Coordinates of C-alpha atoms in Angstrom, one line a residue:
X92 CA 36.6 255.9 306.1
X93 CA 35.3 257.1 304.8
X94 CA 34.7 258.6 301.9
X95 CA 38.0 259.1 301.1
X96 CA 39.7 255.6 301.9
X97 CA 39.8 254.3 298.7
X98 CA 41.6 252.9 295.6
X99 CA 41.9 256.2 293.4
X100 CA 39.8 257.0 290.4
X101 CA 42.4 259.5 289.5
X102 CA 45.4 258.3 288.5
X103 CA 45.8 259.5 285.1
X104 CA 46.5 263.1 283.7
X105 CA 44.1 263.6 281.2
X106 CA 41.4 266.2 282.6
X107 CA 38.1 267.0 281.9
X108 CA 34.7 265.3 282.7
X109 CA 36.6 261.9 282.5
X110 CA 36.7 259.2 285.4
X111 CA 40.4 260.3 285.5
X112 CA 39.5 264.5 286.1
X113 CA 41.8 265.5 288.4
X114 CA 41.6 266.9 291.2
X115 CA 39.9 269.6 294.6
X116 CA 39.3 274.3 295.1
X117 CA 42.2 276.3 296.4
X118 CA 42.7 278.6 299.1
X119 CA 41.7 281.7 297.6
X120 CA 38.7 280.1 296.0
X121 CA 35.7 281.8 297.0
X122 CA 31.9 280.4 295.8
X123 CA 29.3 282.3 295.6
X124 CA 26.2 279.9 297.0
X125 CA 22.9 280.1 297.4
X126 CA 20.0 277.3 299.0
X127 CA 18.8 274.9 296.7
X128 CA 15.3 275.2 295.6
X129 CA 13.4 272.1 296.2
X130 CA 16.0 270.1 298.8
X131 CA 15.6 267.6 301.2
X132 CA 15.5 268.8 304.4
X133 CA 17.2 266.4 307.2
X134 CA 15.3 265.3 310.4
X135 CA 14.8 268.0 312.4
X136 CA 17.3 267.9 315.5
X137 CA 15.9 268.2 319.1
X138 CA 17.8 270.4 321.5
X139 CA 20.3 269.7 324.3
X140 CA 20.0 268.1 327.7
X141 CA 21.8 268.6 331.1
X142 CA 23.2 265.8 332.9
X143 CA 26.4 265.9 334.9
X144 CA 29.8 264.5 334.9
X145 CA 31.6 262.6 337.8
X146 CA 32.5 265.7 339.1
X147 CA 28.9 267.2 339.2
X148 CA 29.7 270.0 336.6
X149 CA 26.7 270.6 334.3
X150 CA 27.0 269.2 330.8
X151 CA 24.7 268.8 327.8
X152 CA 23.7 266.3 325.5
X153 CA 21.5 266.5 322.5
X154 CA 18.4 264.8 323.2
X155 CA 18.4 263.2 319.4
X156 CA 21.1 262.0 317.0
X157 CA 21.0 261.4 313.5
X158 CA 22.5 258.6 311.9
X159 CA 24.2 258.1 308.5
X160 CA 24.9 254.2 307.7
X161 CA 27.5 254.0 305.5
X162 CA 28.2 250.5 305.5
X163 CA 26.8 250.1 301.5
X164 CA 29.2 252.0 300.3
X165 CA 32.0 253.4 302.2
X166 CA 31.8 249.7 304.2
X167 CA 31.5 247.2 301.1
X168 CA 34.0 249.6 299.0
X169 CA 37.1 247.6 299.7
X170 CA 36.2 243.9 300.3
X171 CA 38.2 241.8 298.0
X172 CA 34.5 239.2 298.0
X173 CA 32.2 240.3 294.9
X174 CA 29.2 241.2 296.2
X175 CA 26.4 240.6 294.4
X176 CA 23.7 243.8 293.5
X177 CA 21.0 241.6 294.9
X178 CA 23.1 241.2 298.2
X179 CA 23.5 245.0 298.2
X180 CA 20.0 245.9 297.5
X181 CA 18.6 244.0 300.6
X182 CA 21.3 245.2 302.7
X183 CA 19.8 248.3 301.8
X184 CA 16.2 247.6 302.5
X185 CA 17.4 245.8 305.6
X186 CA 18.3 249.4 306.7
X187 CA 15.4 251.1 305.6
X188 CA 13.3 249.2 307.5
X189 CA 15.4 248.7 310.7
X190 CA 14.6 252.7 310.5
X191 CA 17.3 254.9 309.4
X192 CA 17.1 257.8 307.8
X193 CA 20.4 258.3 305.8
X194 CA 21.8 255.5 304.1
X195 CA 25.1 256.1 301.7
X196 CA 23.9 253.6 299.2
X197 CA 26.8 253.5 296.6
X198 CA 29.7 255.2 294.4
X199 CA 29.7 257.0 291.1
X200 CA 33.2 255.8 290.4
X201 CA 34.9 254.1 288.1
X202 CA 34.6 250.3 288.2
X203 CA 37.9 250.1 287.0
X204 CA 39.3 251.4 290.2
X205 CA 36.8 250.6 292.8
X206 CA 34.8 247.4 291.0
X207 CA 32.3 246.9 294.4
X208 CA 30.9 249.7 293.6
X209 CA 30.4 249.1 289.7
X210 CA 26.5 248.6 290.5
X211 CA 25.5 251.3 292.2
X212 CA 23.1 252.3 289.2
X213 CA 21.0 249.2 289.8
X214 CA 21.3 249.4 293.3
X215 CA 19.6 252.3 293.4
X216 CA 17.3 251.3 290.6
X217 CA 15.5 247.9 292.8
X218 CA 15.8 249.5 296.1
X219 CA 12.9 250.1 297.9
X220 CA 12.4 253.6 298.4
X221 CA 11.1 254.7 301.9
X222 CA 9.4 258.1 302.4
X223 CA 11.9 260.4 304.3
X224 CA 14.9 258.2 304.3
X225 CA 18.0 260.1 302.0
X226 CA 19.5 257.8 299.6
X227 CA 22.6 259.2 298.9
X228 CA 25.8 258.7 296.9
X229 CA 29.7 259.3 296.5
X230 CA 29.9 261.9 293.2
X231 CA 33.2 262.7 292.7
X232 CA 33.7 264.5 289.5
X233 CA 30.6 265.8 286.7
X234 CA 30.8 262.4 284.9
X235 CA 29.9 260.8 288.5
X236 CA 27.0 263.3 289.4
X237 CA 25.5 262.9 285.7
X238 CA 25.4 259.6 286.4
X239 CA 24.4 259.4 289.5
X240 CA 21.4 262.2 288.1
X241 CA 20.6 259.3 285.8
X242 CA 19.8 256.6 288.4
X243 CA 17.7 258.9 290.5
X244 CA 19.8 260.0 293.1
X245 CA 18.7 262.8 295.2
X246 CA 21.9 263.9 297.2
X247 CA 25.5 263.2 296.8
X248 CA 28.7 263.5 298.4
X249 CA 32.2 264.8 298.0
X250 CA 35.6 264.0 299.9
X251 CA 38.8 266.0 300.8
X252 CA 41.7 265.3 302.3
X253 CA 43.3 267.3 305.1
X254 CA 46.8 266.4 304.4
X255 CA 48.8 266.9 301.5
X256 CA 50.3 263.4 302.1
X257 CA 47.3 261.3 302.0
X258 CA 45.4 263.5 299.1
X259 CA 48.7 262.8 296.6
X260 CA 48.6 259.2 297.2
X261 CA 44.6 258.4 297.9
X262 CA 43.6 261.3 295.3
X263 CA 47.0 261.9 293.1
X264 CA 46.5 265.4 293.3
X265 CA 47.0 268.2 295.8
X266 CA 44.6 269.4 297.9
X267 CA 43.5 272.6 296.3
X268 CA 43.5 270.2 292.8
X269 CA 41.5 268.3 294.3
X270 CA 39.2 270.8 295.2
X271 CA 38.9 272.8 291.7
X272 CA 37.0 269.5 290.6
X273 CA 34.5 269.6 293.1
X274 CA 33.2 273.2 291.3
X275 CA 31.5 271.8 288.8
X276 CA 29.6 268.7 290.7
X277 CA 28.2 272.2 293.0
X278 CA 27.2 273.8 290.0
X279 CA 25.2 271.0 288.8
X280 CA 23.8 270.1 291.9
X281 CA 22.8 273.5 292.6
X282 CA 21.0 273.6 289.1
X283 CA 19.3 270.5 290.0
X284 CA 18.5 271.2 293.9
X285 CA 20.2 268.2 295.3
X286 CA 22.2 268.9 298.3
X287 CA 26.2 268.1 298.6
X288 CA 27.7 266.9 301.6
X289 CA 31.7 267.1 302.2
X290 CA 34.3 264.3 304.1
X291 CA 37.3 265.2 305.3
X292 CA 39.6 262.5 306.1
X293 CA 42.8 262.3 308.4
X294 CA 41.4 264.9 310.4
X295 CA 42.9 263.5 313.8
X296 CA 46.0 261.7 312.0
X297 CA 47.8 260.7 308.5
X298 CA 49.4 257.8 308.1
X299 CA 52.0 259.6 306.2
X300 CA 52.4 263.3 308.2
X301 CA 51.1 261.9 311.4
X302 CA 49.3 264.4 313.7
X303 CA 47.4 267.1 311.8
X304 CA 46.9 270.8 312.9
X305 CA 42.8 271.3 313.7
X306 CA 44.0 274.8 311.9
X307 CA 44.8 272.5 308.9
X308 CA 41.4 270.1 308.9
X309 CA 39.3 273.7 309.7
X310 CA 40.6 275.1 306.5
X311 CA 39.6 272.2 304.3
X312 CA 36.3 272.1 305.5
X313 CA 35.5 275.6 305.5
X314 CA 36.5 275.3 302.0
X315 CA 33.7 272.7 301.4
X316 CA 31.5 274.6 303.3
X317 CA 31.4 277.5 301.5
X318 CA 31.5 275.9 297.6
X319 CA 28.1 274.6 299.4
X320 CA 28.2 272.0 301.3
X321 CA 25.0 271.8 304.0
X322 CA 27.1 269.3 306.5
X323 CA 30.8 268.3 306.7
X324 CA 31.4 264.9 308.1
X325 CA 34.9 265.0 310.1
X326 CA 36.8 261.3 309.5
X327 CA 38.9 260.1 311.7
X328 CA 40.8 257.7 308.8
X329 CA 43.0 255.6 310.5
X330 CA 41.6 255.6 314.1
X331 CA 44.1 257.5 316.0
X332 CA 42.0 260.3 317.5
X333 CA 41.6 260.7 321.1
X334 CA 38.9 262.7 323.0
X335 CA 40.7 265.4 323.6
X336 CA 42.1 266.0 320.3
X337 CA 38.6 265.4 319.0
X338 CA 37.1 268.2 321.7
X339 CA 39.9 270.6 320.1
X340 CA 39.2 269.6 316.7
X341 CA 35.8 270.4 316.9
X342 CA 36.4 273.6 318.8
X343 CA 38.9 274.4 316.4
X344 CA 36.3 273.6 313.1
X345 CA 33.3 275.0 314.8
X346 CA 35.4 279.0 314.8
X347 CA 34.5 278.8 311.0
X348 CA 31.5 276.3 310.5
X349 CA 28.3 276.4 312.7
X350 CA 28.5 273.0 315.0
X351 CA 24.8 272.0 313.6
X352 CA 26.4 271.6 310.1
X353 CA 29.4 269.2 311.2
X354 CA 29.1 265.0 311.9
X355 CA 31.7 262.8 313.3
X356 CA 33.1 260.0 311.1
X357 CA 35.3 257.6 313.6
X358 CA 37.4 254.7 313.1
X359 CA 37.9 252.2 315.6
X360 CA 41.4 251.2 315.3
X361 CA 42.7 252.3 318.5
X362 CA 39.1 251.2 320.2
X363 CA 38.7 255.1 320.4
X364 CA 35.9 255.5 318.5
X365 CA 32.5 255.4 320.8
X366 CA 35.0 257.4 323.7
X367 CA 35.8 259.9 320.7
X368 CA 31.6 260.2 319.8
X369 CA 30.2 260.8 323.4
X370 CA 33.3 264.0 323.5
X371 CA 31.5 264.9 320.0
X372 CA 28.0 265.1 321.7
X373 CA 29.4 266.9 324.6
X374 CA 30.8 269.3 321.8
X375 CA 27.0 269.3 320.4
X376 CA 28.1 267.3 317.4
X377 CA 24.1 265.5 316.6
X378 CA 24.9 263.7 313.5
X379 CA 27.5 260.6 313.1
X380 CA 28.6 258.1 310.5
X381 CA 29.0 254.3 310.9
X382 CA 28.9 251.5 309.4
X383 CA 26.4 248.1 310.9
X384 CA 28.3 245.5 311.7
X385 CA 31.7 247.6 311.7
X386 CA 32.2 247.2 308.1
X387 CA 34.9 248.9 305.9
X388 CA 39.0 250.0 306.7
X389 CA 41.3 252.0 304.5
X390 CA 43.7 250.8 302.1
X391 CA 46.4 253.2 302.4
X392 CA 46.7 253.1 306.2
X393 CA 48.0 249.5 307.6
X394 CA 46.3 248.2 310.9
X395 CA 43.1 250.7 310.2
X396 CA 40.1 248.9 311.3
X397 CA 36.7 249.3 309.9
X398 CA 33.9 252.5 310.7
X399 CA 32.9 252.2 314.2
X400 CA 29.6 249.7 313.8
X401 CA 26.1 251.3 313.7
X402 CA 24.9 248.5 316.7
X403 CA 27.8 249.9 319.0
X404 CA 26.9 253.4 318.7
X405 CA 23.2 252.9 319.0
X406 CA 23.8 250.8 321.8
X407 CA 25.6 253.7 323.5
X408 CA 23.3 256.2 322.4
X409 CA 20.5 254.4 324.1
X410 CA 21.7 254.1 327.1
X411 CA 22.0 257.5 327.6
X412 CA 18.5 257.8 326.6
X413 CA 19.1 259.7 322.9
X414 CA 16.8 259.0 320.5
X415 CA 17.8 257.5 317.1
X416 CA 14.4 256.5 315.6
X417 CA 16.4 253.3 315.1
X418 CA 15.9 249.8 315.8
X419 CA 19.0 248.1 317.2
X420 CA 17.9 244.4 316.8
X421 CA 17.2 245.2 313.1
X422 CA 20.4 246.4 312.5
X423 CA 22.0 243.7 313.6
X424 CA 20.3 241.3 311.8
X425 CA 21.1 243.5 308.6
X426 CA 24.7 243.1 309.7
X427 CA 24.8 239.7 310.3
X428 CA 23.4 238.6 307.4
X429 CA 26.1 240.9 304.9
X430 CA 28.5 239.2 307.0
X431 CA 27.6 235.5 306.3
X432 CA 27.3 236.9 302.6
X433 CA 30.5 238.1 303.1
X434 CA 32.0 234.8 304.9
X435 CA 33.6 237.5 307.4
X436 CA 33.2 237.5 310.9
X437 CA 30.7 240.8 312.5
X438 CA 32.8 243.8 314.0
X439 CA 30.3 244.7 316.0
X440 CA 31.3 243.8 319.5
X441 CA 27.0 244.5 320.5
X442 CA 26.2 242.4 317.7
X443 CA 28.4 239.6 318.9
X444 CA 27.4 239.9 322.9
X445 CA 23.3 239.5 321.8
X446 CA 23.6 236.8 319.1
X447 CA 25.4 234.7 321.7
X448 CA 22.8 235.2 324.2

């Protein structure tokens, strides 16, 4: 996925500030949270608008829809190709320009156990900076917000599983371990006004419990949401999720979080994902993560494919006349050319259908 889909930076027991803190808040937790001073403020979103199923019932869709490209990070995390911090910066800058205005750029992790992302400090260092465009980072633990303080970033993110199963063996830890770590990255950030945002994963399927309660993924994120999170992205890890178990996931989430603070993070693996985002915007879900040219997978669930690919949903998104502020044929050329650096082939079935015109 997402944020969580990834070889752990946990695995040992010593505790503290180290790469190898362990682990999440529990249930009783309650945080006391108040705004940030000084925070970025995301695009403003535009209101709904009516169109009408085959049926002629009235439905709504939201006239505009934020993106977050996650392909830097969450889609480069696990290639087994060293990447090179010149090849990331100007996938980066390819991004910025082709207009988007979220862009995960890298990891605060330790390069030990996720060694793509060992660069993220000069990543962030030689990109170029675009007015208005978040530049964002995973911060799991102090040590990784410190850090990622030092090379300038302005808003992080945190991850949570919503299975015990998958957080033991992604995270080594339980849940509400995993969450008591997270306490001290909101503290900071709150002393520093940078904004948090929280992942979820396995919120529509585990590879190891299989289907998961909404009841379940709704308690995690409320969690999240109320140590301070401003949005919780919802990740569908391994691709299972269909639209109506995404419609009653959503439903189920939205009786403790408002909609506007909640995004849609789908995997592809079943080729559910774009059927799985246009339920979201029924739903009045308005911001969604992906990945150009379809980049990333998870480790710890066999057959997952990669995020669904940025081109693909803003090809969809077009067509039923939502503004993105994004330029399609940009993004594809940003995909492409990670993927010849990569020597992989584009997941991106849009990509593929226009370079072969």
């Amino acid at each position: 996925m997402e944020s969580s889909c990834r070889p752990c930076w946990a695995r040992s027991p010593s505790a503290g500030n180290s790469w190898s803190s362990n682990c999440w808040i529990s249930s009783r937790c309650s945080w006391n949270w108040t705004p940030l001073k000084n925070a970025a403020v995301p695009n403003s979103i535009k209101p709904l608008h009516s169109h009408t199923d085959s049926e002629g019932a009235a439905m709504s869709l939201p006239q505009q829809v934020n993106i977050v490209e996650v392909g830097p990070r969450d889609g480069l995390q696990n290639e087994a190709r060293s990447i090179s911090v010149e090849d990331k910066v100007r996938l980066v800058d390819d991004l910025t320009n082709a207009g988007l205005t979220h862009i995960e750029v890298g990891s605060f992790v330790s390069a030990k156990w996720v060694p793509q992302m060992a660069g993220s400090a000069q990543v962030f260092e030689r990109i170029k900076r675009s007015d208005g465009v978040i530049y964002s980072a995973l911060a799991p633990n102090l040590r990784g917000f410190e850090d990622a303080l030092a090379a300038g970033v302005r808003e992080v993110a945190v991850f949570a599983a919503a299975t015990e199963g998958f957080s033991r063996r992604n995270l080594n830890c339980s849940i509400s371990e995993s969450l008591e770590r997270f306490a001290p990255v909101m503290a900071a950030a709150r002393l520093h006004g940078m904004r948090v945002r929280g992942y979820v994963s396995c919120v529509l399927g585990c590879p190891y419990e299989g289907s998961v309660p909404p009841a379940q993924v709704a308690a995690v994120a409320n969690e999240l949401h109320a140590m301070g999170c401003y949005e919780i992205s919802l990740g569908d890890t391994i691709g299972t999720g269909t639209p109506g178990a995404t419609r009653a996931l959503i439903n189920a989430v939205a009786d403790q979080i408002p909609r506007g603070k909640l995004a849609g993070h789908f995997h592809d693996t079943y080729g559910q994902a774009l059927v799985n985002i246009y339920a979201s915007l029924e739903e009045g879900i308005q911001v969604f993560d992906s990945s150009t040219a379809g980049l990333g997978g998870c480790p710890y669930a066999k057959g997952a494919s990669g995020n669904v690919a940025t081109e693909d949903v803003l090809y969809m998104l077009q067509g039923l006349g939502i503004e993105t502020g994004v330029d399609l044929n940009k993004v594809i050329d940003a995909g492409q050319r990670i993927c010849d650096v990569l020597q992989r082939s584009n997941g991106s079935r849009v990509a593929k259908a226009r370079m072969a015109q």
